[in-house]
XYZ file of C-alpha atoms in Angstrom:
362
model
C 6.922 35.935 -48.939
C 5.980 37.985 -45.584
C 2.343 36.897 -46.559
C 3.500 32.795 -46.211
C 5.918 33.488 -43.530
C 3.373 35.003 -41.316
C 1.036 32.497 -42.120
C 3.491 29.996 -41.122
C 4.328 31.478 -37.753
C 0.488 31.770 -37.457
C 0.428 28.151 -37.726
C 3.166 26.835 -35.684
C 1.379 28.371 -32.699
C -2.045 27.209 -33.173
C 0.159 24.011 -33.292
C 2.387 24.574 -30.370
C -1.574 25.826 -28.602
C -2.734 22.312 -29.712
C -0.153 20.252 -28.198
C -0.060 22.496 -24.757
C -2.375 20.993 -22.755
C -1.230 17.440 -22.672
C 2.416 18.309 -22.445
C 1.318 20.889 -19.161
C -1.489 18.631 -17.847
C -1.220 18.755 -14.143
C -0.830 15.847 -11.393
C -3.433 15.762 -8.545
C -3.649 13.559 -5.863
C -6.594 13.422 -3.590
C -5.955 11.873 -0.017
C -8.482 9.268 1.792
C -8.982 9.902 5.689
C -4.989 10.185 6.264
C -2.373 12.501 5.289
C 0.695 12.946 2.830
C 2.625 12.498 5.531
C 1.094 9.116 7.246
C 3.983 7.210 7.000
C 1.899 4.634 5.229
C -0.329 4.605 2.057
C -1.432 8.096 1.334
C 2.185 8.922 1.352
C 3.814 6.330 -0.719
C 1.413 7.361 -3.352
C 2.634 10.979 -2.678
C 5.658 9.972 -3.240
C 5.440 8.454 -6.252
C 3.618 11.829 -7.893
C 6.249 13.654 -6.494
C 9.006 11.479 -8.361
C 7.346 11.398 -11.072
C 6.354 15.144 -11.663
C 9.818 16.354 -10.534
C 11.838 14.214 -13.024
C 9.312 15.502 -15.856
C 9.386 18.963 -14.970
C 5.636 18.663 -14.256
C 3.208 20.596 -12.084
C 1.265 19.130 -9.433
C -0.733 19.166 -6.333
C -2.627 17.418 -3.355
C -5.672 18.098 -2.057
C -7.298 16.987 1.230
C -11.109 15.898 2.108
C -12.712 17.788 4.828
C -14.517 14.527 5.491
C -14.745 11.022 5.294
C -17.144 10.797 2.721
C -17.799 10.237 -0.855
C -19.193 13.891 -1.508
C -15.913 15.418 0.401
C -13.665 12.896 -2.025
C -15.643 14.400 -5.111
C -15.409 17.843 -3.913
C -11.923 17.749 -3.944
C -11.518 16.386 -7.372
C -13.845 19.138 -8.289
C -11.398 21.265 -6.917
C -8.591 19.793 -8.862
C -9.840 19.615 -12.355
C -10.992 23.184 -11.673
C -7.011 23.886 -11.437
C -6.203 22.563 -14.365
C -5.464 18.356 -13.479
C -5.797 16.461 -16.164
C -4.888 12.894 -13.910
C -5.513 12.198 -10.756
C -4.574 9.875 -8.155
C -7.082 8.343 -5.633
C -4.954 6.046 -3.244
C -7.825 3.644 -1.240
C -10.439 0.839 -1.276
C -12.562 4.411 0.201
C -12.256 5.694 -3.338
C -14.478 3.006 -5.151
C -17.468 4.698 -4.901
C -16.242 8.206 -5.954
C -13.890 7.179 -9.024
C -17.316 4.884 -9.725
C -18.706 8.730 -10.307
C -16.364 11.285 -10.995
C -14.794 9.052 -14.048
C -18.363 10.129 -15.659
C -18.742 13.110 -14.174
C -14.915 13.974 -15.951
C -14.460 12.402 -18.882
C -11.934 14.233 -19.851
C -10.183 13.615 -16.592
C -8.148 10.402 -15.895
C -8.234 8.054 -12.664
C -5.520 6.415 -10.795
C -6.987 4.751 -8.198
C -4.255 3.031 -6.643
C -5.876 -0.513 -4.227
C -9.279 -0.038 -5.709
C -10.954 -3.295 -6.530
C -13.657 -4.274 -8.621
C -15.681 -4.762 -5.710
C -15.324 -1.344 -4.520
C -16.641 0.067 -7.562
C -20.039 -0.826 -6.716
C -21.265 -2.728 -9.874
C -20.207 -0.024 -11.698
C -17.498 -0.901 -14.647
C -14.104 0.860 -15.116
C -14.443 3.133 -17.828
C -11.343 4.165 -20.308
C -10.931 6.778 -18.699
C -10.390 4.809 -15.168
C -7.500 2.357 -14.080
C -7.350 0.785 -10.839
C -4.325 -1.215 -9.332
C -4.971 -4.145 -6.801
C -1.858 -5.795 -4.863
C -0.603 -9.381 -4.559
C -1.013 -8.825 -0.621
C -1.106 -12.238 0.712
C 2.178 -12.689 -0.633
C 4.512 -10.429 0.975
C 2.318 -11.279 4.125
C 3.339 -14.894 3.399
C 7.023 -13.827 3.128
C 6.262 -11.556 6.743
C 5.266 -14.694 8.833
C 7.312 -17.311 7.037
C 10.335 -14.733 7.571
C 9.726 -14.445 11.529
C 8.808 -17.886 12.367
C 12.473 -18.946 10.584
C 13.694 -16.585 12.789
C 13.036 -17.779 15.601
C 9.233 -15.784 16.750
C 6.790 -18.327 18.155
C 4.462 -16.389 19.830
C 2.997 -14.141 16.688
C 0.120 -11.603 16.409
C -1.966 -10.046 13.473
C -4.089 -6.581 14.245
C -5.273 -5.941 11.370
C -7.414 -2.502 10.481
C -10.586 -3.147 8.984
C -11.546 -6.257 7.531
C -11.829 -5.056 4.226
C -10.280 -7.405 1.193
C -6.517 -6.038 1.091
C -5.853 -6.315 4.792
C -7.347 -9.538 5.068
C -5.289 -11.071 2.365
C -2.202 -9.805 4.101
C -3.309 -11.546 7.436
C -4.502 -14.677 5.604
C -0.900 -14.753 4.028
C 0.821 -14.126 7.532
C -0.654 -17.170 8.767
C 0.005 -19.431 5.705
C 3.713 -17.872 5.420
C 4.066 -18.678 9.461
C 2.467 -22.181 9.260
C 4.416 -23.608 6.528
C 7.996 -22.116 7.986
C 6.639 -23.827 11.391
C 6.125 -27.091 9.346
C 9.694 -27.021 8.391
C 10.979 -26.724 11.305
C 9.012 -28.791 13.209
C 8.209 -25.548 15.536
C 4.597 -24.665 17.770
C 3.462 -21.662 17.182
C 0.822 -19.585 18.265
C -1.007 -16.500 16.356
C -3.511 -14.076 18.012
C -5.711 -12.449 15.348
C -8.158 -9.191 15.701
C -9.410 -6.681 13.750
C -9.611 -3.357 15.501
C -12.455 -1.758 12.831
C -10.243 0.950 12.209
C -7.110 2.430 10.762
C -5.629 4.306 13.308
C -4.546 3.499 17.069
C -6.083 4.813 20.172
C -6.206 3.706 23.811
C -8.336 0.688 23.655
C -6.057 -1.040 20.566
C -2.942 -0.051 22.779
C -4.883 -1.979 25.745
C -5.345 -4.909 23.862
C -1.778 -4.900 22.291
C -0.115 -4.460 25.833
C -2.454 -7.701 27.005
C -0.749 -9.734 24.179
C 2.668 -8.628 24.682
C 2.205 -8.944 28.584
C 0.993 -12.495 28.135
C 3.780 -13.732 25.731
C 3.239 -12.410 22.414
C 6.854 -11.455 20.788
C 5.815 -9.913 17.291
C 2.769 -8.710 15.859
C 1.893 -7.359 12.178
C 0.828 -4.004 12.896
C -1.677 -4.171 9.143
C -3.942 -0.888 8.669
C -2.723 1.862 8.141
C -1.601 4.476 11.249
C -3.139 1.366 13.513
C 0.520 0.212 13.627
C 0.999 3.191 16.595
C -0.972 1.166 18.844
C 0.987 -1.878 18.316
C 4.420 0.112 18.365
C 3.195 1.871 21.754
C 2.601 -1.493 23.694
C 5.860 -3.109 21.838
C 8.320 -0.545 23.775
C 6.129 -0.905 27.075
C 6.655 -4.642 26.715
C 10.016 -5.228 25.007
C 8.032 -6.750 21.894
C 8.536 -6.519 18.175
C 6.577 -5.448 15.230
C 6.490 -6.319 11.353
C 5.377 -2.854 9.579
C 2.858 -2.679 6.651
C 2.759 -1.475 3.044
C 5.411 0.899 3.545
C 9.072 0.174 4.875
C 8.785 1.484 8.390
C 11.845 1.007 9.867
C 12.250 4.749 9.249
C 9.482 5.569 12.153
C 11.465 3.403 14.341
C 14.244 5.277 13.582
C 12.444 8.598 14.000
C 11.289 7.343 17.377
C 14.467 6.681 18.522
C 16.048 10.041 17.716
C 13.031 12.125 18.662
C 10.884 10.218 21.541
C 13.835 8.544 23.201
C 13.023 5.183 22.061
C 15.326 2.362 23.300
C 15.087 0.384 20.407
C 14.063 0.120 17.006
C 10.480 -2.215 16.755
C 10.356 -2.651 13.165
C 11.737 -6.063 12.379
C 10.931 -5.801 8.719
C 7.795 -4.490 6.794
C 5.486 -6.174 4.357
C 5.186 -3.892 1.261
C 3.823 -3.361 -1.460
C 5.047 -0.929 -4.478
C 2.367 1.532 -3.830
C 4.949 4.361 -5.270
C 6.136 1.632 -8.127
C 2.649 1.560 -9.241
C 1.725 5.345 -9.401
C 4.661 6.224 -10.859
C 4.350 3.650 -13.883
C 0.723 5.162 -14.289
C 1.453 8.316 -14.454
C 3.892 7.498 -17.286
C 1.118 5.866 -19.260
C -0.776 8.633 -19.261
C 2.420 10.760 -20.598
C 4.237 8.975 -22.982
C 0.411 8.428 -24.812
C -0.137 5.055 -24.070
C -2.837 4.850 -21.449
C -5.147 3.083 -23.490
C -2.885 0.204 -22.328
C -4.214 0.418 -18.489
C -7.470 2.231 -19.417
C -10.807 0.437 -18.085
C -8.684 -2.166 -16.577
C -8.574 -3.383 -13.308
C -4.766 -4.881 -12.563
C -3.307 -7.313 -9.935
C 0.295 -6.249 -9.164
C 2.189 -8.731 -7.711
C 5.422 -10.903 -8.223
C 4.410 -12.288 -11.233
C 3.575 -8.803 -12.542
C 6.976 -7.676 -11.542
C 8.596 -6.634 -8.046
C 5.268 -4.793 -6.701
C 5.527 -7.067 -3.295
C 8.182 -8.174 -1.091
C 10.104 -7.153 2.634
C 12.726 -4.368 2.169
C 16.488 -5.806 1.312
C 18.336 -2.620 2.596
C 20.816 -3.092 4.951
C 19.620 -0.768 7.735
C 16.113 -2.509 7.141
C 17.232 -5.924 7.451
C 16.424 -6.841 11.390
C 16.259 -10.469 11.215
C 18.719 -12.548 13.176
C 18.932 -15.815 11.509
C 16.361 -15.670 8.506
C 19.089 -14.883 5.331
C 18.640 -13.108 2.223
C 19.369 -16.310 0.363
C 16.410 -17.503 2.021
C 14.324 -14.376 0.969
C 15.593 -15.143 -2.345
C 14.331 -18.468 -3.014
C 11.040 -17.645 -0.951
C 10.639 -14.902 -3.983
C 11.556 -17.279 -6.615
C 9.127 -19.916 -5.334
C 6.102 -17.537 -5.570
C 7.264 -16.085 -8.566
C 7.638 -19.199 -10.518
C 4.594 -20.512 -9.200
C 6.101 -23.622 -7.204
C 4.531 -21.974 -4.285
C 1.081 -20.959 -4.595
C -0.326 -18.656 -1.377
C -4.059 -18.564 -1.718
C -5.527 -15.212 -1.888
C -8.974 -16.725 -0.989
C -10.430 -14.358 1.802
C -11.479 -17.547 4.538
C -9.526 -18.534 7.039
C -6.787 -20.483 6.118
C -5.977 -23.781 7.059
C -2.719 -24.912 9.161
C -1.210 -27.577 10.754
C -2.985 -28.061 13.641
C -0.430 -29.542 15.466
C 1.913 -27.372 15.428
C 0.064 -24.046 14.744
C -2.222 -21.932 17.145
C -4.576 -19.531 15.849
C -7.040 -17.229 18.056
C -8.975 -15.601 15.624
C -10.580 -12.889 18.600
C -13.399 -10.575 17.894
C-alpha cells in the first residue's frame, strides 16, 4: 500500500511539474523608441500587461532597447525569454521586422505585436506562434474632425508623426470626419496638414505649430506619438486647442495644469484606440489555451470588431461645447452598422471643395 501510495505522490508531481510552466509563464513587454511612461502607446500597452498579470496573479516584466534598431529590439527579447517569458508584447509598426525574426528564432515563445501590419513584416508571413493587431484608425479620426467642426472649430490642423500607414489613416479620417460635418452645416473650413518625420516634439515642430496658431489655426490633432508636446507647447503660447491621440490625454493636460502652471486644459478630446483592450484580450488567449484562435493571424480591430476605437465618454474628458453625446452616439452607430463607410485608403481624400480647405505642407 506504501509501495502505490508513493508511487502516486510520485506521480502527482511529475504532473503538477508538467503543468508548471504554462500556469507560471511570464509576461514581457519590450518597448519601441519611447517609454512605459510616454503617455501614449508604449504605455497603454503597459498597461494592459499590467492589468492583466495583476488580476491573474502573474509575473511579468518590461524591458527597454538601448537603441533604435532591430538588433537592440531582438536583444531585448533575448533577454526576456532568457528570464523565463513565455509571451511577449511588441507595441509598434518598428517591431515588424524583429517579430518577422524572433517568432523563428523562439518558437516556443509567443508574439503580441500590438499595430504591426502585414506590411511591416517584410514579406515574411505570421507564423502560429505570432499575432499582430492593426486598428480601425481612420475612424475615430473621422469621429475627431467631424466632432470639432460640429463644434464650432473652423480653422483645423493635422501634425502628424511619420507618415507611416496608422498615422496616415488617422489624418485621412480627420479630414473626411471634418468635411462631411462641414457639409452639414453648410460651414468653410480650413485644414493645415504636415508631417514632422518624427514622433517626438522639438523646437522646429513647436516653430511651425506657433506659426499656425499665430495665423488663425484654433485646433490641431497632435497624431504621433510624444509629437503632441510640440503642438501642446505652441497651443498655451497661442490660446489654441488640441485633439490628443491613441491614448485619452486629457490627463497630461491635467498634469500640466497642476504641475507647470498651465492656464488651461488643451485637450479637447482624444482619438483612441483600445491599445490596452487589445493586449489584454491577447494575453488571455494565450492563458485560457486558446491562442490558436489569434495565432498566425493578422487582425483589424475596429468598431465592427467591437469598441477598439472611439473619443473618451468620461465626464472630465468630455470638452466639447456644443457637439452632444447623442451625437457621438449615432456617429458610432453609423460606422458600426456600416451606413457610414470612412475609407481607410491611404491617398488623399477628397472634400468638398467649396467649403473645405486643405494645405497639405511638406
Amino acid at each position: 500500500m506504501k509501495k502505490i501510495l508513493s508511487m502516486l505522490l510520485a506521480l502527482m508531481a511529475l504532473l503538477v511539474l508538467a503543468s508548471a510552466p504554462a500556469m507560471a509563464a511570464e509576461i514581457a513587454l519590450v518597448t519601441d523608441v519611447g517609454t512605459i511612461d510616454d503617455e501614449s502607446f508604449n504605455q497603454a500597452c503597459w498597461e494592459g500587461v499590467e492589468a492583466y498579470a495583476t488580476a491573474n496573479n502573474i509575473t511579468y516584466q518590461y524591458y527597454q532597447p538601448s537603441a533604435d534598431s532591430t538588433d537592440e529590439r531582438l536583444n531585448s527579447i533575448d533577454q526576456a525569454v532568457s528570464d523565463g517569458a513565455k509571451v511577449i508584447v511588441c507595441p509598434g509598426y518598428l517591431f515588424g521586422e524583429t517579430v518577422a525574426q524572433a517568432q523563428e528564432l523562439y518558437p516556443d515563445v509567443c508574439f503580441i505585436a500590438v499595430d504591426v501590419a502585414e506590411g511591416d513584416l517584410g514579406g515574411v508571413a505570421a507564423q502560429d506562434n505570432l499575432y499582430c493587431a492593426v486598428f480601425g484608425e481612420e475612424q475615430c479620426g473621422y469621429m475627431a474632425g467631424y466632432a470639432v467642426v460640429k463644434d464650432g472649430y473652423t480653422k483645423l490642423g493635422f501634425l502628424g508623426g511619420m507618415a507611416v500607414p496608422a498615422v496616415q489613416r488617422y489624418g485621412y479620417g480627420f479630414v473626411q470626419g471634418a468635411n462631411a460635418a462641414a457639409a452639414e452645416m453648410g460651414t468653410a473650413i480650413e485644414i493645415n496638414y504636415t508631417y514632422g518625420g518624427q514622433f517626438f516634439g522639438d523646437a522646429n515642430i513647436t516653430a511651425k505649430m506657433d506659426g499656425w496658431y499665430s495665423n488663425g489655426t484654433e485646433i490641431v490633432f497632435a497624431c504621433g506619438g510624444g509629437i503632441y508636446t510640440s503642438a501642446v507647447e505652441a497651443a498655451l503660447n497661442h490660446n489654441g486647442y488640441v485633439v490628443g491621440v491613441d491614448v485619452d490625454q486629457h490627463a497630461v493636460g491635467e498634469a500640466g495644469i497642476q504641475n507647470n502652471g498651465w492656464a488651461y486644459n488643451p485637450f479637447v478630446t482624444s482619438a483612441i484606440k483600445g491599445l490596452q483592450a487589445a493586449t489584454e484580450n491577447a494575453l488571455g488567449k494565450f492563458f485560457d489555451g486558446t491562442w490558436s484562435d489569434i495565432g498566425g493571424k493578422i487582425e483589424t480591430l475596429n468598431l465592427q470588431a467591437g469598441d477598439y476605437v472611439g473619443l473618451p465618454t468620461a465626464e472630465t474628458s468630455w470638452c466639447f461645447k456644443s457637439f452632444t453625446m447623442d451625437e457621438y452616439n449615432e456617429l458610432i452607430e453609423a460606422i458600426r452598422s456600416g451606413e457610414l463607410v470612412v475609407s481607410a485608403e491611404l491617398t488623399e481624400p477628397a472634400v468638398e471643395t467649396s467649403l473645405v480647405t486643405v494645405n497639405y505642407i511638406e
